[in-house]
Amino acid sequence: MRIILAMSLVSLVVGAGVAQADTYISVGVGSDAILGGDLDAFRTDDSTSGRLGLGFRTGGFAIEAVGFGTGLQPASGVAAGGSGARSLSLGVDLKYHVAILLGLEGYGRAGLHKSWLNASKADPNASDFEGSGSVFGLGLAYCFPTPVISASVWLDYGHQTVDLRDAVERTMSGTVDMVLIGVSVGI
C-alpha cells in the first residue's frame, strides 16, 4: 500500500505529461496587449501581439528560448513615441506542465528577458528604451497523440514587468499583459 501511495505522489509531483524528451518550436498570436505603469503612455489598438519559442521538454518540465512583442501607438495627447513603435523581449522561460484529462494539460511558466521599446523608427525625435524584465504565465495546451510527431495547440496568458532606460538615463517601468493562442510542433 505504501508503494502505491508513494508512486501516486511521485506522479503528481512529476506530472503525467510527455514521457520522452522533445525539442519543439512554438508560435502564437494574439490581439491587443494590455499595458500598465509608464507604458500606458502607449496603446495597442489594432496591433498584433506575438510569441516565438524554441523549447526542450522532458516529462512535465520545459525550458524555452523565447521572443515576444507587440506593436504600440501613442495614447491620445502623447507627442513622444510617434506611431508604429514596437516592444520586443528576448529571453528564457521555464515551464511546468500538469496533465488534466485526455491530452489536456495546464502549465505555469516564469522567465527573465531583455526588453526593448523601439520608438525612434516611428518618430526620429523619440527615444528608444531598453532594459530587463520578468514574465509569469499560465496556459492550457491540448496535445495531439500522433505516432510521427508531437504537436499541441495552446492558450496562454502572460504578465510581463519591465524596467527600461534610454540613452540619457530616463526610466520607464510598466507591465504588459498578453493572451495568445498558438501551436507547438516537435522537431
PDB file of C-alpha atoms in Angstrom, residues 46-123:
ATOM      1  CA  ASP A  46      -5.284  47.284 -33.867  1.00  0.00           C
ATOM      2  CA  SER A  47      -1.892  45.741 -33.047  1.00  0.00           C
ATOM      3  CA  THR A  48      -0.974  42.097 -33.110  1.00  0.00           C
ATOM      4  CA  SER A  49       0.935  40.505 -30.251  1.00  0.00           C
ATOM      5  CA  GLY A  50       3.136  37.518 -30.917  1.00  0.00           C
ATOM      6  CA  ARG A  51       5.423  34.936 -29.366  1.00  0.00           C
ATOM      7  CA  LEU A  52       8.029  32.624 -30.941  1.00  0.00           C
ATOM      8  CA  GLY A  53       9.891  29.964 -28.981  1.00  0.00           C
ATOM      9  CA  LEU A  54      12.338  27.110 -29.278  1.00  0.00           C
ATOM     10  CA  GLY A  55      11.999  24.665 -26.409  1.00  0.00           C
ATOM     11  CA  PHE A  56      13.101  21.404 -24.912  1.00  0.00           C
ATOM     12  CA  ARG A  57      10.719  19.349 -22.794  1.00  0.00           C
ATOM     13  CA  THR A  58      11.252  16.255 -20.711  1.00  0.00           C
ATOM     14  CA  GLY A  59       8.353  14.943 -18.653  1.00  0.00           C
ATOM     15  CA  GLY A  60       6.446  17.895 -17.229  1.00  0.00           C
ATOM     16  CA  PHE A  61       9.395  20.308 -17.343  1.00  0.00           C
ATOM     17  CA  ALA A  62      10.367  22.532 -20.289  1.00  0.00           C
ATOM     18  CA  ILE A  63      12.832  25.322 -20.994  1.00  0.00           C
ATOM     19  CA  GLU A  64      12.225  27.775 -23.856  1.00  0.00           C
ATOM     20  CA  ALA A  65      14.231  30.452 -25.618  1.00  0.00           C
ATOM     21  CA  VAL A  66      11.514  32.991 -26.454  1.00  0.00           C
ATOM     22  CA  GLY A  67      10.882  36.211 -28.302  1.00  0.00           C
ATOM     23  CA  PHE A  68       7.648  38.136 -27.924  1.00  0.00           C
ATOM     24  CA  GLY A  69       6.304  41.617 -28.508  1.00  0.00           C
ATOM     25  CA  THR A  70       3.547  43.892 -29.680  1.00  0.00           C
ATOM     26  CA  GLY A  71       3.003  46.994 -31.791  1.00  0.00           C
ATOM     27  CA  LEU A  72       2.462  50.292 -29.937  1.00  0.00           C
ATOM     28  CA  GLN A  73       0.705  53.566 -30.746  1.00  0.00           C
ATOM     29  CA  PRO A  74       0.884  56.769 -28.680  1.00  0.00           C
ATOM     30  CA  ALA A  75      -2.033  57.275 -26.299  1.00  0.00           C
ATOM     31  CA  SER A  76      -4.107  60.381 -27.074  1.00  0.00           C
ATOM     32  CA  GLY A  77      -2.270  63.576 -26.161  1.00  0.00           C
ATOM     33  CA  VAL A  78       1.179  61.928 -26.044  1.00  0.00           C
ATOM     34  CA  ALA A  79       3.586  63.501 -28.504  1.00  0.00           C
ATOM     35  CA  ALA A  80       6.643  61.314 -27.853  1.00  0.00           C
ATOM     36  CA  GLY A  81       6.772  57.881 -29.386  1.00  0.00           C
ATOM     37  CA  GLY A  82       5.059  58.563 -32.701  1.00  0.00           C
ATOM     38  CA  SER A  83       3.129  55.815 -34.432  1.00  0.00           C
ATOM     39  CA  GLY A  84       4.424  52.385 -35.270  1.00  0.00           C
ATOM     40  CA  ALA A  85       6.592  51.868 -32.177  1.00  0.00           C
ATOM     41  CA  ARG A  86       7.340  48.298 -31.101  1.00  0.00           C
ATOM     42  CA  SER A  87       8.111  46.418 -27.917  1.00  0.00           C
ATOM     43  CA  LEU A  88      10.278  43.319 -28.142  1.00  0.00           C
ATOM     44  CA  SER A  89      11.587  40.945 -25.475  1.00  0.00           C
ATOM     45  CA  LEU A  90      14.034  38.044 -25.798  1.00  0.00           C
ATOM     46  CA  GLY A  91      14.766  35.615 -23.002  1.00  0.00           C
ATOM     47  CA  VAL A  92      14.366  32.250 -21.324  1.00  0.00           C
ATOM     48  CA  ASP A  93      11.234  30.735 -19.756  1.00  0.00           C
ATOM     49  CA  LEU A  94      10.900  27.690 -17.532  1.00  0.00           C
ATOM     50  CA  LYS A  95       7.590  25.804 -17.772  1.00  0.00           C
ATOM     51  CA  TYR A  96       5.919  23.053 -15.805  1.00  0.00           C
ATOM     52  CA  HIS A  97       3.088  21.028 -17.379  1.00  0.00           C
ATOM     53  CA  VAL A  98       0.470  19.050 -15.473  1.00  0.00           C
ATOM     54  CA  ALA A  99      -1.824  16.545 -17.195  1.00  0.00           C
ATOM     55  CA  ILE A 100      -5.521  17.288 -16.658  1.00  0.00           C
ATOM     56  CA  LEU A 101      -7.510  14.894 -18.837  1.00  0.00           C
ATOM     57  CA  LEU A 102      -7.174  13.073 -22.177  1.00  0.00           C
ATOM     58  CA  GLY A 103      -4.348  15.150 -23.696  1.00  0.00           C
ATOM     59  CA  LEU A 104      -5.345  18.420 -21.994  1.00  0.00           C
ATOM     60  CA  GLU A 105      -2.587  19.967 -19.890  1.00  0.00           C
ATOM     61  CA  GLY A 106      -2.265  23.038 -17.738  1.00  0.00           C
ATOM     62  CA  TYR A 107       1.055  24.822 -17.309  1.00  0.00           C
ATOM     63  CA  GLY A 108       2.743  27.616 -15.460  1.00  0.00           C
ATOM     64  CA  ARG A 109       5.786  29.490 -16.676  1.00  0.00           C
ATOM     65  CA  ALA A 110       8.269  32.062 -15.427  1.00  0.00           C
ATOM     66  CA  GLY A 111      11.176  33.738 -17.177  1.00  0.00           C
ATOM     67  CA  LEU A 112      13.723  36.539 -17.432  1.00  0.00           C
ATOM     68  CA  HIS A 113      14.050  38.744 -20.512  1.00  0.00           C
ATOM     69  CA  LYS A 114      15.963  41.560 -22.164  1.00  0.00           C
ATOM     70  CA  SER A 115      13.429  44.105 -23.438  1.00  0.00           C
ATOM     71  CA  TRP A 116      13.407  46.940 -25.961  1.00  0.00           C
ATOM     72  CA  LEU A 117      10.898  49.646 -26.780  1.00  0.00           C
ATOM     73  CA  ASN A 118      11.725  50.996 -30.227  1.00  0.00           C
ATOM     74  CA  ALA A 119      10.041  54.339 -30.907  1.00  0.00           C
ATOM     75  CA  SER A 120      12.679  56.192 -32.980  1.00  0.00           C
ATOM     76  CA  LYS A 121      11.783  54.485 -36.283  1.00  0.00           C
ATOM     77  CA  ALA A 122       8.303  55.967 -35.977  1.00  0.00           C
ATOM     78  CA  ASP A 123       9.467  59.359 -34.695  1.00  0.00           C
TER      79      ASP A 123
END
